[in-house]
CSV table of C-alpha atoms in Angstrom, one decimal:
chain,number,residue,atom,x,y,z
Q,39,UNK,CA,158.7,-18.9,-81.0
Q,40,UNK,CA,157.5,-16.6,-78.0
Q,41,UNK,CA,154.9,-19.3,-76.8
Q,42,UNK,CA,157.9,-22.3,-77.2
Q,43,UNK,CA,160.1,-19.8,-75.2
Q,44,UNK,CA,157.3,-18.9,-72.8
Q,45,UNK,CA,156.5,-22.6,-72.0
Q,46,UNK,CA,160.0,-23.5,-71.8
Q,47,UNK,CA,160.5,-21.0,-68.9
Q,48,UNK,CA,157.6,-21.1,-67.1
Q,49,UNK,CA,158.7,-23.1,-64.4
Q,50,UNK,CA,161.6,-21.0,-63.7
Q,51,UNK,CA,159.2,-17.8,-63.9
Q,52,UNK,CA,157.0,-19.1,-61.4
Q,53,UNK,CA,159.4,-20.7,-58.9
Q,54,UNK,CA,158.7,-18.8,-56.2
Q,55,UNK,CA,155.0,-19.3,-55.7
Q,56,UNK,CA,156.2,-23.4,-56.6
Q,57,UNK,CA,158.4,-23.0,-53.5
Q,58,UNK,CA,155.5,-21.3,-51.5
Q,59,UNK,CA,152.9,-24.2,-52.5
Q,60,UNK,CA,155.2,-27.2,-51.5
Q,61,UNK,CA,156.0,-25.2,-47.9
Q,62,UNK,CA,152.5,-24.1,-47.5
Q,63,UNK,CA,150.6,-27.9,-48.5
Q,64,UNK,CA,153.5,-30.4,-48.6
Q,65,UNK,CA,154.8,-29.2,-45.4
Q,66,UNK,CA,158.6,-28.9,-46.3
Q,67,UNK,CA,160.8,-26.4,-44.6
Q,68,UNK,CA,162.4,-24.2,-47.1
Q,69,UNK,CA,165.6,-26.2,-47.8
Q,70,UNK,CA,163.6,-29.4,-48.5
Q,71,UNK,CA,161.4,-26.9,-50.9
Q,72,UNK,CA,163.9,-25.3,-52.9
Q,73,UNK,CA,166.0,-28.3,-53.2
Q,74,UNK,CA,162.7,-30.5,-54.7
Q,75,UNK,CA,162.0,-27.2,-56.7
Q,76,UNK,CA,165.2,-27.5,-58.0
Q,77,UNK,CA,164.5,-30.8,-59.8
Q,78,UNK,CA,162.9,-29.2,-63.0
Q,79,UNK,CA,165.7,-27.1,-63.4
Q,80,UNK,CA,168.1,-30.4,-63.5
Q,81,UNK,CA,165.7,-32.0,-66.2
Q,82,UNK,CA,165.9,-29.1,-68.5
Q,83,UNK,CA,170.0,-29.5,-67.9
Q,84,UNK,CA,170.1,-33.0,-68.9
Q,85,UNK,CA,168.0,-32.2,-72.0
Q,86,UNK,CA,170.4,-29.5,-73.4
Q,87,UNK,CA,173.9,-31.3,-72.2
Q,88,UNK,CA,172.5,-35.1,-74.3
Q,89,UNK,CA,169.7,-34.4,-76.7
Q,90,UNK,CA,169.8,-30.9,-77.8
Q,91,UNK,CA,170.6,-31.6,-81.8
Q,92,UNK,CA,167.1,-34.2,-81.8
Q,93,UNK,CA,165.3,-30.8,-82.9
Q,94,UNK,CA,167.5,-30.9,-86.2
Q,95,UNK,CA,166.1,-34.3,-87.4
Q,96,UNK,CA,162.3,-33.8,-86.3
Q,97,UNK,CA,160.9,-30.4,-84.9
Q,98,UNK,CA,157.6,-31.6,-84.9
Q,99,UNK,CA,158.5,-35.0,-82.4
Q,100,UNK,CA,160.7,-32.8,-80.8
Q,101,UNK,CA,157.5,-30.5,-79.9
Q,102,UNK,CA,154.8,-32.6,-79.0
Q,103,UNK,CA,157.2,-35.0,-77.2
Q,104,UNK,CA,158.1,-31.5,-75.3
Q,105,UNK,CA,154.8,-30.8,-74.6
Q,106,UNK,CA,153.4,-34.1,-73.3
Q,107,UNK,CA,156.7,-33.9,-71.0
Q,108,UNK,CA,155.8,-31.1,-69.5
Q,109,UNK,CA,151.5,-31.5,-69.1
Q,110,UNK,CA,152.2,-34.6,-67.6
Q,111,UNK,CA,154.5,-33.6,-65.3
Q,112,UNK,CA,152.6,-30.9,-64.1
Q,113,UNK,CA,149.3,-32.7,-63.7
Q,114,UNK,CA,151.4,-35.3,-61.4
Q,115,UNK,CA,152.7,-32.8,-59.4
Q,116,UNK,CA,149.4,-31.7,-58.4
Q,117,UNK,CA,149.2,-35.3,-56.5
Q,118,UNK,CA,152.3,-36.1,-55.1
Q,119,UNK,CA,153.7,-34.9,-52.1
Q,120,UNK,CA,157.1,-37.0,-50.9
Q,121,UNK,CA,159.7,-35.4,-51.8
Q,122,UNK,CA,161.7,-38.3,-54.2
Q,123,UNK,CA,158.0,-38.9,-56.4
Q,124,UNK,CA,157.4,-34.7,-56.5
Q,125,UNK,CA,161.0,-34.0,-57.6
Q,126,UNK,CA,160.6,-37.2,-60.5
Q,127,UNK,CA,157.7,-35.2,-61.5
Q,128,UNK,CA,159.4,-31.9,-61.7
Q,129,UNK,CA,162.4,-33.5,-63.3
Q,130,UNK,CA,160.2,-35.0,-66.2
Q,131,UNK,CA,158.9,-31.3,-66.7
Q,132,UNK,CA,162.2,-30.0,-67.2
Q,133,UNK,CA,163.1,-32.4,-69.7
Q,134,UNK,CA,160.2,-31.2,-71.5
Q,135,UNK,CA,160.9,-27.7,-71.5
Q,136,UNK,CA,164.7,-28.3,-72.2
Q,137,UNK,CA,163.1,-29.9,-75.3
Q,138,UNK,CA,160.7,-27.0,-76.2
Q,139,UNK,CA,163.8,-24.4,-75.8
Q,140,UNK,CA,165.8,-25.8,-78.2
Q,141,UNK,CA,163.3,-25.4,-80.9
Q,142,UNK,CA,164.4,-21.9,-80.0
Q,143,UNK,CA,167.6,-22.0,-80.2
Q,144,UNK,CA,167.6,-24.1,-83.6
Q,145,UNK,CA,165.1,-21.2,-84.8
Q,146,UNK,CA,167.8,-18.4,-84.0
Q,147,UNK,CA,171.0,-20.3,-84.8
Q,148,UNK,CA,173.9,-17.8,-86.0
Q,149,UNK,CA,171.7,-14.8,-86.6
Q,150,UNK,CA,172.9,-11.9,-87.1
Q,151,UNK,CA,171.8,-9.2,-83.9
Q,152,UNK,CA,170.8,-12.0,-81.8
Q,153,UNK,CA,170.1,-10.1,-78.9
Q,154,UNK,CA,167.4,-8.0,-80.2
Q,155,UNK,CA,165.6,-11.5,-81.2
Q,156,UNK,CA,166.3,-12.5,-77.3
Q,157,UNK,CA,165.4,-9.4,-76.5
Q,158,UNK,CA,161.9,-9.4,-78.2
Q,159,UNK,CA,161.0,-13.1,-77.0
Q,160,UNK,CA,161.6,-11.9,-73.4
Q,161,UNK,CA,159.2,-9.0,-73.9
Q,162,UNK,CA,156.2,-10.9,-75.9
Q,163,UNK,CA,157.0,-14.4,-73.8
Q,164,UNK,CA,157.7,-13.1,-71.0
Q,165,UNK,CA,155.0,-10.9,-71.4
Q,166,UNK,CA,152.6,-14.4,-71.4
Q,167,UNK,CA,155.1,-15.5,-68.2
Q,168,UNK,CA,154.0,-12.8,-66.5
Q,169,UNK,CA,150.1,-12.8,-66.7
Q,170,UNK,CA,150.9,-16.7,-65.6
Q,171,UNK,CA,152.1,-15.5,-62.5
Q,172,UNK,CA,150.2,-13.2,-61.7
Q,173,UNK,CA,147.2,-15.4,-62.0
Q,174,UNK,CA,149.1,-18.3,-60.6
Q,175,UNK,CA,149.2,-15.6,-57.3
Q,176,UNK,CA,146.3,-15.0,-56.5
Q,177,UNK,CA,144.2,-18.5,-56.8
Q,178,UNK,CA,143.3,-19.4,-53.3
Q,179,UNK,CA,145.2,-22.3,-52.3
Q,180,UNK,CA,143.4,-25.6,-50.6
Q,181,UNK,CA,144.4,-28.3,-48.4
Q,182,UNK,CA,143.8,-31.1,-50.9
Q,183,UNK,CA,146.7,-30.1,-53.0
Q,184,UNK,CA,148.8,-27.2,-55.1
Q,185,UNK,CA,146.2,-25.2,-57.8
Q,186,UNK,CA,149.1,-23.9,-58.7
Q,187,UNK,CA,150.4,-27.2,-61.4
Q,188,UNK,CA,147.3,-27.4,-62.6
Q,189,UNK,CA,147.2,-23.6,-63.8
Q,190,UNK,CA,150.8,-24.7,-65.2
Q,191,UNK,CA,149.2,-27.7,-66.9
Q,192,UNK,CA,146.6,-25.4,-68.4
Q,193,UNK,CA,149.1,-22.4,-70.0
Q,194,UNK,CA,151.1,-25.4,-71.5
Q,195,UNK,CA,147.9,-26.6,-73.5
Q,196,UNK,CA,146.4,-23.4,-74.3
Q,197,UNK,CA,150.4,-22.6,-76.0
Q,198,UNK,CA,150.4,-25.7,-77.6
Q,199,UNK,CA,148.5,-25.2,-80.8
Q,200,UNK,CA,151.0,-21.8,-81.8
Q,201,UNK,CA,153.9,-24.3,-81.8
Q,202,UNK,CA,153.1,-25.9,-84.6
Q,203,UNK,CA,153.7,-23.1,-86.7
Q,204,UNK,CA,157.5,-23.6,-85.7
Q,205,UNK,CA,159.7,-24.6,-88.7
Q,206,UNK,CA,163.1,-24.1,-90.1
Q,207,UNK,CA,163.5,-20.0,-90.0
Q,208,UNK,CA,164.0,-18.2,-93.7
Q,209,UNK,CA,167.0,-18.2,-95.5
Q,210,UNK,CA,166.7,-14.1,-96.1
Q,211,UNK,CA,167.5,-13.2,-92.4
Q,212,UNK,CA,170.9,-12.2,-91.9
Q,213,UNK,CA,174.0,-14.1,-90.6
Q,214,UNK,CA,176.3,-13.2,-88.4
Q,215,UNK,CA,179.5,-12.4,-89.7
Q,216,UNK,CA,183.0,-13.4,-88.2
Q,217,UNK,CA,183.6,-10.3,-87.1
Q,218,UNK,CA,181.2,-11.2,-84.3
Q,219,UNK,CA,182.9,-14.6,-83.4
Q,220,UNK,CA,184.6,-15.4,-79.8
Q,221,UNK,CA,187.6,-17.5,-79.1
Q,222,UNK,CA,187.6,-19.7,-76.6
Q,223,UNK,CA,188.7,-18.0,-73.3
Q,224,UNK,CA,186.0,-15.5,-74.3
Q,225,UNK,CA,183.1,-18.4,-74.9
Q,226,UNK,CA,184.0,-19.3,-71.5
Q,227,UNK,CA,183.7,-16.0,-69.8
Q,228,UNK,CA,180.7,-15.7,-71.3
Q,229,UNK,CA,179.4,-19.1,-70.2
Q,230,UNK,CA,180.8,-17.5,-66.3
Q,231,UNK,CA,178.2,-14.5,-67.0
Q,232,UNK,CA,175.4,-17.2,-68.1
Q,233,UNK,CA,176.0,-19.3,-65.0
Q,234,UNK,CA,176.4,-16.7,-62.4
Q,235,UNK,CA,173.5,-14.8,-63.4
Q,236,UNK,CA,171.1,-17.3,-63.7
Q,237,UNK,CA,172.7,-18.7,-60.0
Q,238,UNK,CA,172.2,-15.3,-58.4
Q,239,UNK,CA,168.6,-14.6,-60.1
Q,240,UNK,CA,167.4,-18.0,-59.4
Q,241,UNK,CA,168.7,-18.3,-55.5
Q,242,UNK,CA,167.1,-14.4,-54.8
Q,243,UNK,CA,163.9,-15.5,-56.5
Q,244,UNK,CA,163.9,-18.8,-54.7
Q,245,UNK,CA,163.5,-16.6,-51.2
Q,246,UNK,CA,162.3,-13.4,-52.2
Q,247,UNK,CA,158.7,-14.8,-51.3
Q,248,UNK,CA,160.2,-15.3,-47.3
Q,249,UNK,CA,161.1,-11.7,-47.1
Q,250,UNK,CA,157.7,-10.6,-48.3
Q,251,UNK,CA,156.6,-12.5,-45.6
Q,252,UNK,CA,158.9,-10.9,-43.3
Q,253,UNK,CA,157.8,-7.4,-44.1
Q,254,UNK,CA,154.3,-8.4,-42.8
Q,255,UNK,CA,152.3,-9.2,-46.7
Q,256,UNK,CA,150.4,-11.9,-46.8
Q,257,UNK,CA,151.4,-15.0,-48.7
Q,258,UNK,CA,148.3,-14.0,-51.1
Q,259,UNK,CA,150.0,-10.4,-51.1
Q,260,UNK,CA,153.5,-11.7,-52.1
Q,261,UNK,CA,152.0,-13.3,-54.8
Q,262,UNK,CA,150.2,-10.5,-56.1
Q,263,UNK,CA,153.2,-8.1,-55.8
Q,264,UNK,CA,156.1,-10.9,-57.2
Q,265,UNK,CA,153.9,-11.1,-60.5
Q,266,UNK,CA,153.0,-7.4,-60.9
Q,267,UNK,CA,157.3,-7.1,-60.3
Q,268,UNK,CA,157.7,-9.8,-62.7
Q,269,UNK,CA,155.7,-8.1,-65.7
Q,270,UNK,CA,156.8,-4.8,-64.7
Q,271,UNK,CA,160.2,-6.0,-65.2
Q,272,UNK,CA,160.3,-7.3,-68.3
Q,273,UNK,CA,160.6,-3.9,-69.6
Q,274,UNK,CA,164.1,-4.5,-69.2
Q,275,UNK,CA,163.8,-6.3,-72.5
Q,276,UNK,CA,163.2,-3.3,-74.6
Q,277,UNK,CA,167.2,-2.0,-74.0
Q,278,UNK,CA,168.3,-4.9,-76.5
Q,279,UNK,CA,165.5,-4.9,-78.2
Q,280,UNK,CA,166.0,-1.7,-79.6
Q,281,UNK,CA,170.0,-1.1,-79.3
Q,282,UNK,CA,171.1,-1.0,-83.0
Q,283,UNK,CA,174.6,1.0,-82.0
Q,284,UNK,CA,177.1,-2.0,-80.8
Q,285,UNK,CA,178.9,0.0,-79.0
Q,286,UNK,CA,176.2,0.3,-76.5
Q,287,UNK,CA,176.3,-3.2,-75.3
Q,288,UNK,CA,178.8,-2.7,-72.7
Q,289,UNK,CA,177.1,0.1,-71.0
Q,290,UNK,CA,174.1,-1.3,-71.1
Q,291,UNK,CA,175.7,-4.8,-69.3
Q,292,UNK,CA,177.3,-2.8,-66.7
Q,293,UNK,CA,174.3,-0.8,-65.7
Q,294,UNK,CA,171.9,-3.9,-65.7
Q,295,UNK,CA,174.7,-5.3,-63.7
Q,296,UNK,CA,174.9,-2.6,-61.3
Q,297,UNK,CA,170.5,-2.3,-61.1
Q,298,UNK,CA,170.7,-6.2,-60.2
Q,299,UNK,CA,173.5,-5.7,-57.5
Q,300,UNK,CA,172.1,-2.4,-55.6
Q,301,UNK,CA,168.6,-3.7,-56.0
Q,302,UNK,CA,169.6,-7.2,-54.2
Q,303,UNK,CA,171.4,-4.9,-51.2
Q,304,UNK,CA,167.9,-3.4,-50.2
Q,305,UNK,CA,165.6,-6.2,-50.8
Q,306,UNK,CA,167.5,-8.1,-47.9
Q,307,UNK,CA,168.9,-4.9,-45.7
Q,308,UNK,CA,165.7,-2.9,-45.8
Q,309,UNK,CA,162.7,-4.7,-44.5
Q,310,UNK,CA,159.6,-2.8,-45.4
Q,311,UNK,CA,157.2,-3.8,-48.1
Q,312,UNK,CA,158.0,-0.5,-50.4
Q,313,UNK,CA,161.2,-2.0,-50.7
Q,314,UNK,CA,160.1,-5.4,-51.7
Q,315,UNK,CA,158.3,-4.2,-54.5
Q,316,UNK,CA,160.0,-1.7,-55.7
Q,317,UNK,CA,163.3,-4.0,-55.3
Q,318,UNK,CA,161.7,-7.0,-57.2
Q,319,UNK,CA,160.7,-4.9,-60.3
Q,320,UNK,CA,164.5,-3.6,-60.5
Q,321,UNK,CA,165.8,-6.8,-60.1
Q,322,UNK,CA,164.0,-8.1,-62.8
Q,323,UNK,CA,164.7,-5.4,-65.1
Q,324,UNK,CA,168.3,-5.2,-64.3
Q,325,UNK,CA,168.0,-9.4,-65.5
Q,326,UNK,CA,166.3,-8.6,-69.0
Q,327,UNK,CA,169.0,-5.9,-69.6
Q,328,UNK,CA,172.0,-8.1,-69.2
Q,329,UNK,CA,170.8,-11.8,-70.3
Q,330,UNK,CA,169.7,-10.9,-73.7
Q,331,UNK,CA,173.2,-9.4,-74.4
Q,332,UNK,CA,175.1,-12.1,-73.4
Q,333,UNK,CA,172.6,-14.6,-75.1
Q,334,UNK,CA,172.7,-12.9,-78.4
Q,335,UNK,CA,176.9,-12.9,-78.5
Q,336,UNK,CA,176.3,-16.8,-78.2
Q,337,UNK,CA,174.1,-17.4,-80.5
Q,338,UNK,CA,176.2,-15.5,-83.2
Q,339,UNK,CA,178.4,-17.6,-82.5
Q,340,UNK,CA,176.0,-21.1,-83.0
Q,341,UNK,CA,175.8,-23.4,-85.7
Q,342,UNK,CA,172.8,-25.4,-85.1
Q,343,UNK,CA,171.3,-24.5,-81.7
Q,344,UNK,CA,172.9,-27.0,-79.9
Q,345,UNK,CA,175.3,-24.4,-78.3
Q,346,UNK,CA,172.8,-22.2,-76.9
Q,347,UNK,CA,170.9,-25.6,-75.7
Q,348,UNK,CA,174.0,-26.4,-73.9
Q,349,UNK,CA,174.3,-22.5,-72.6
Q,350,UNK,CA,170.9,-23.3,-71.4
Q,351,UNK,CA,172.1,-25.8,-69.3
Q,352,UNK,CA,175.3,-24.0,-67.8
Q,353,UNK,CA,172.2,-21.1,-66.9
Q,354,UNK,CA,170.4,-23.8,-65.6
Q,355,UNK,CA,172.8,-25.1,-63.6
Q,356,UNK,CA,173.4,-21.8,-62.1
Q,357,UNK,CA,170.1,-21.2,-61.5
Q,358,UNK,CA,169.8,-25.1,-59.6
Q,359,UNK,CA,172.7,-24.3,-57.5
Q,360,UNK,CA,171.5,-20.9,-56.5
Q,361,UNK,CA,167.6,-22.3,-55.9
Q,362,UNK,CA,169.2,-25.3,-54.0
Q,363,UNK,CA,171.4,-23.4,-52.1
Q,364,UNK,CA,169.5,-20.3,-51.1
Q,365,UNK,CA,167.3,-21.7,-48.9
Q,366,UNK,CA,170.0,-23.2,-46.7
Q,367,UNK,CA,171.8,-20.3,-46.6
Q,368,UNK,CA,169.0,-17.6,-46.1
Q,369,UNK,CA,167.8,-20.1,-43.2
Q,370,UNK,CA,171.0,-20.3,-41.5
Q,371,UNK,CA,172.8,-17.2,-42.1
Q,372,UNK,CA,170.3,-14.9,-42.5
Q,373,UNK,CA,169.1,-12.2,-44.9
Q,374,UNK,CA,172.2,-9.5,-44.9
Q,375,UNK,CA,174.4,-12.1,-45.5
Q,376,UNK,CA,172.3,-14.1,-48.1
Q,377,UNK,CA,172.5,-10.9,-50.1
Q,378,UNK,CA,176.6,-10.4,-49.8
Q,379,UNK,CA,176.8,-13.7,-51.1
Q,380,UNK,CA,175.0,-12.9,-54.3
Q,381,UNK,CA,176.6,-9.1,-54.6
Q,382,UNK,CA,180.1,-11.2,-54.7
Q,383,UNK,CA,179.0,-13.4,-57.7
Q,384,UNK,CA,177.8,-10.6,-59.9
Q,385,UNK,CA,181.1,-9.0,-59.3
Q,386,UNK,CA,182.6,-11.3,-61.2
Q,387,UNK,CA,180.2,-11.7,-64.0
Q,388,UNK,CA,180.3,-8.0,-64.4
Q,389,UNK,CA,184.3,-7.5,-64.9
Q,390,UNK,CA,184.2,-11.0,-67.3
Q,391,UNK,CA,181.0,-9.5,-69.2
Q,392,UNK,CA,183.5,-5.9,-69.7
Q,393,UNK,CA,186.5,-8.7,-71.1
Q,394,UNK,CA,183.8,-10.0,-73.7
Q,395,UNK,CA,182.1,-7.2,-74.9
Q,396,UNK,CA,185.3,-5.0,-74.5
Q,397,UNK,CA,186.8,-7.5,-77.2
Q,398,UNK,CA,183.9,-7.1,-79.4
Q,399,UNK,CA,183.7,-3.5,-79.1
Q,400,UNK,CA,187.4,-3.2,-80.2
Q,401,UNK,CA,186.9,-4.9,-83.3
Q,402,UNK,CA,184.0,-2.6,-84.0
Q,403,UNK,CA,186.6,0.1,-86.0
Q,404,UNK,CA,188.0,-2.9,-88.6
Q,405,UNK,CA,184.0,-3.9,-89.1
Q,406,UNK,CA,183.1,0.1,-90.4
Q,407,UNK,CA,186.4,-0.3,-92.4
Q,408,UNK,CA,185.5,-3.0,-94.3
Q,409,UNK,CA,182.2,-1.4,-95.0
Q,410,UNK,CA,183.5,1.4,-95.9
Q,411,UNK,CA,185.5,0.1,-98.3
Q,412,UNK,CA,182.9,-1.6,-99.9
């Protein structure tokens, strides 16, 4: 499941140096390259909104139809340069990774402590994501076209032989009971968490690779330092990973929250390449605190795997608007101001992440009763 999950993310992992490549070889400014960037997060959406139940009548099409998407696509990408063929190729990607992720989602379907199975995949796949970058980084780039697909192309088919030991998970693991369900006004503040978050990580990680820039590193620099952030980070994974007390959760949303928030304020107020690095890796692990939380409550509460596909695509969505709109707005407005608009956003998530968990936290008493009387 970690390599499914690692190749269904990749793109989004590595967006940054994607943005980079098109800028530094296509010659797009850096609206035209987050916006075309923001094509293979659009394919994966469409996946998860109209197909994400096709895994439930053939895991094994689903898969390989999944992979070929996304091989293809990246192999293509290496060639084109306008803008409407490079984004078709990018979008076909995306559909292929919306495929591969829900084999994931199907795998983890209603699970009892979901979030320390999200949790876990972030560590070991992200842990593969990671090393991607970072070698994705620091190839030398050409004028003949972007190295940087083709290494894409490559992690895809060395992951492609673990997926076929994907199947139908065992009947002994434990389902969630209904003391963990949501109504609907909380299913849809949690779906406001999943979009903002993903809009606020994806537009900061769009740019972040301009203000490395900007502090004087090198574009082969940026690189290096963006993927040693990005494995660094992942760390964050281990707080749901190993949080059996429910009543953490909330604390542990708030703080991830508040690392995200403080971490954005100095990556675009303090210009000095300390800061970038340091900023990145808290950024990131601030992310992997938060998401697997909110991730796991929804997946307690999934059937089949369709919802989390479909959560998948209101994350995706956020993280397209905030790619597509972050270089427009870091252009125009500037850096301070790029990162007031994503401190506003996370806000919100934070004080509709306290209504969710609050609710499940209160119903924490009448589950040790139950037990108890047992």
């Amino acid at each position: 499941m970690s390599a499914a999950y690692a190749v269904a993310l990749n793109g989004t992992m590595v967006m940054p140096v994607v943005v980079l490549s098109m800028s530094k070889l296509a010659g797009y400014d850096e609206a035209t390259a987050t916006i075309v960037a923001s094509a293979e997060l659009a394919g994966i959406a469409l996946y998860g909104m109209f197909l994400p139940k096709l895994a439930l009548k053939s895991w094994q099409a689903v898969a390989l139809g999944g992979l070929v998407a996304v091989v293809v696509g990246e192999a293509l990408s290496f060639w084109l340069r306008a803008p409407l063929t490079l984004a078709a190729a990018r979008f076909a990607t995306g559909l292929g990774e919306g495929a591969l992720f829900s084999l994931v989602s199907m795998k983890l379907a209603s699970l009892a402590n979901a979030e320390r199975y999200w949790g876990a995949l972030s560590l070991i796949g992200g842990s593969a994501m990671g090393v991607l970058l970072f070698v994705v980084s620091v190839m030398p780039q050409d004028e003949a076209g972007a190295p940087v697909f083709l290494i894409l192309a490559a992690f895809v088919a060395i992951m492609a032989p673990l997926l076929v030991f994907i199947a139908r998970r065992s009947p002994s693991l434990a389902v969630a009971t209904h003391h963990s369900r949501l109504n609907g006004s909380k299913m849809l503040l949690s779906m406001i968490v999943v979009f903002l978050v993903y809009a606020v990580q994806g537009g900061q990680w769009a740019v972040c690779g301009y203000m490395g820039e900007r502090v004087g590193l090198s574009n082969g620099a940026v690189g290096f330092y963006l993927a040693t952030s990005s494995l660094v980070g992942f760390l964050g994974a281990v707080v749901p990973s190993f949080t059996h007390d429910k009543t953490k959760r909330l604390p542990a949303v708030l703080a991830g929250f508040l690392i995200m928030a403080v971490s954005i304020y100095f990556l675009f107020n303090m210009l000095t390449s300390v800061v970038f690095v340091a900023t990145q890796v808290l950024v990131n692990i601030g992310f992997y605190i938060v998401t697997p939380f909110v991730t796991g409550v929804l997946t307690e509460n999934d059937s089949d795997g369709s919802l989390m596909s479909r959560t998948l695509v209101v994350a995706v969505m956020g993280a397209t608007v905030g790619t597509a709109i972050a270089g427009p707005v870091f252009a125009e407005a500037g850096a301070s101001v790029f990162a007031w608009s994503c401190l506003l956003p996370l806000t919100v998530a934070a004080i509709c992440g306290t209504m969710v968990f609050g609710h499940l936290h209160r119903s924490l008493p009448a589950v040790a009763s139950v037990k108890i009387a047992e």
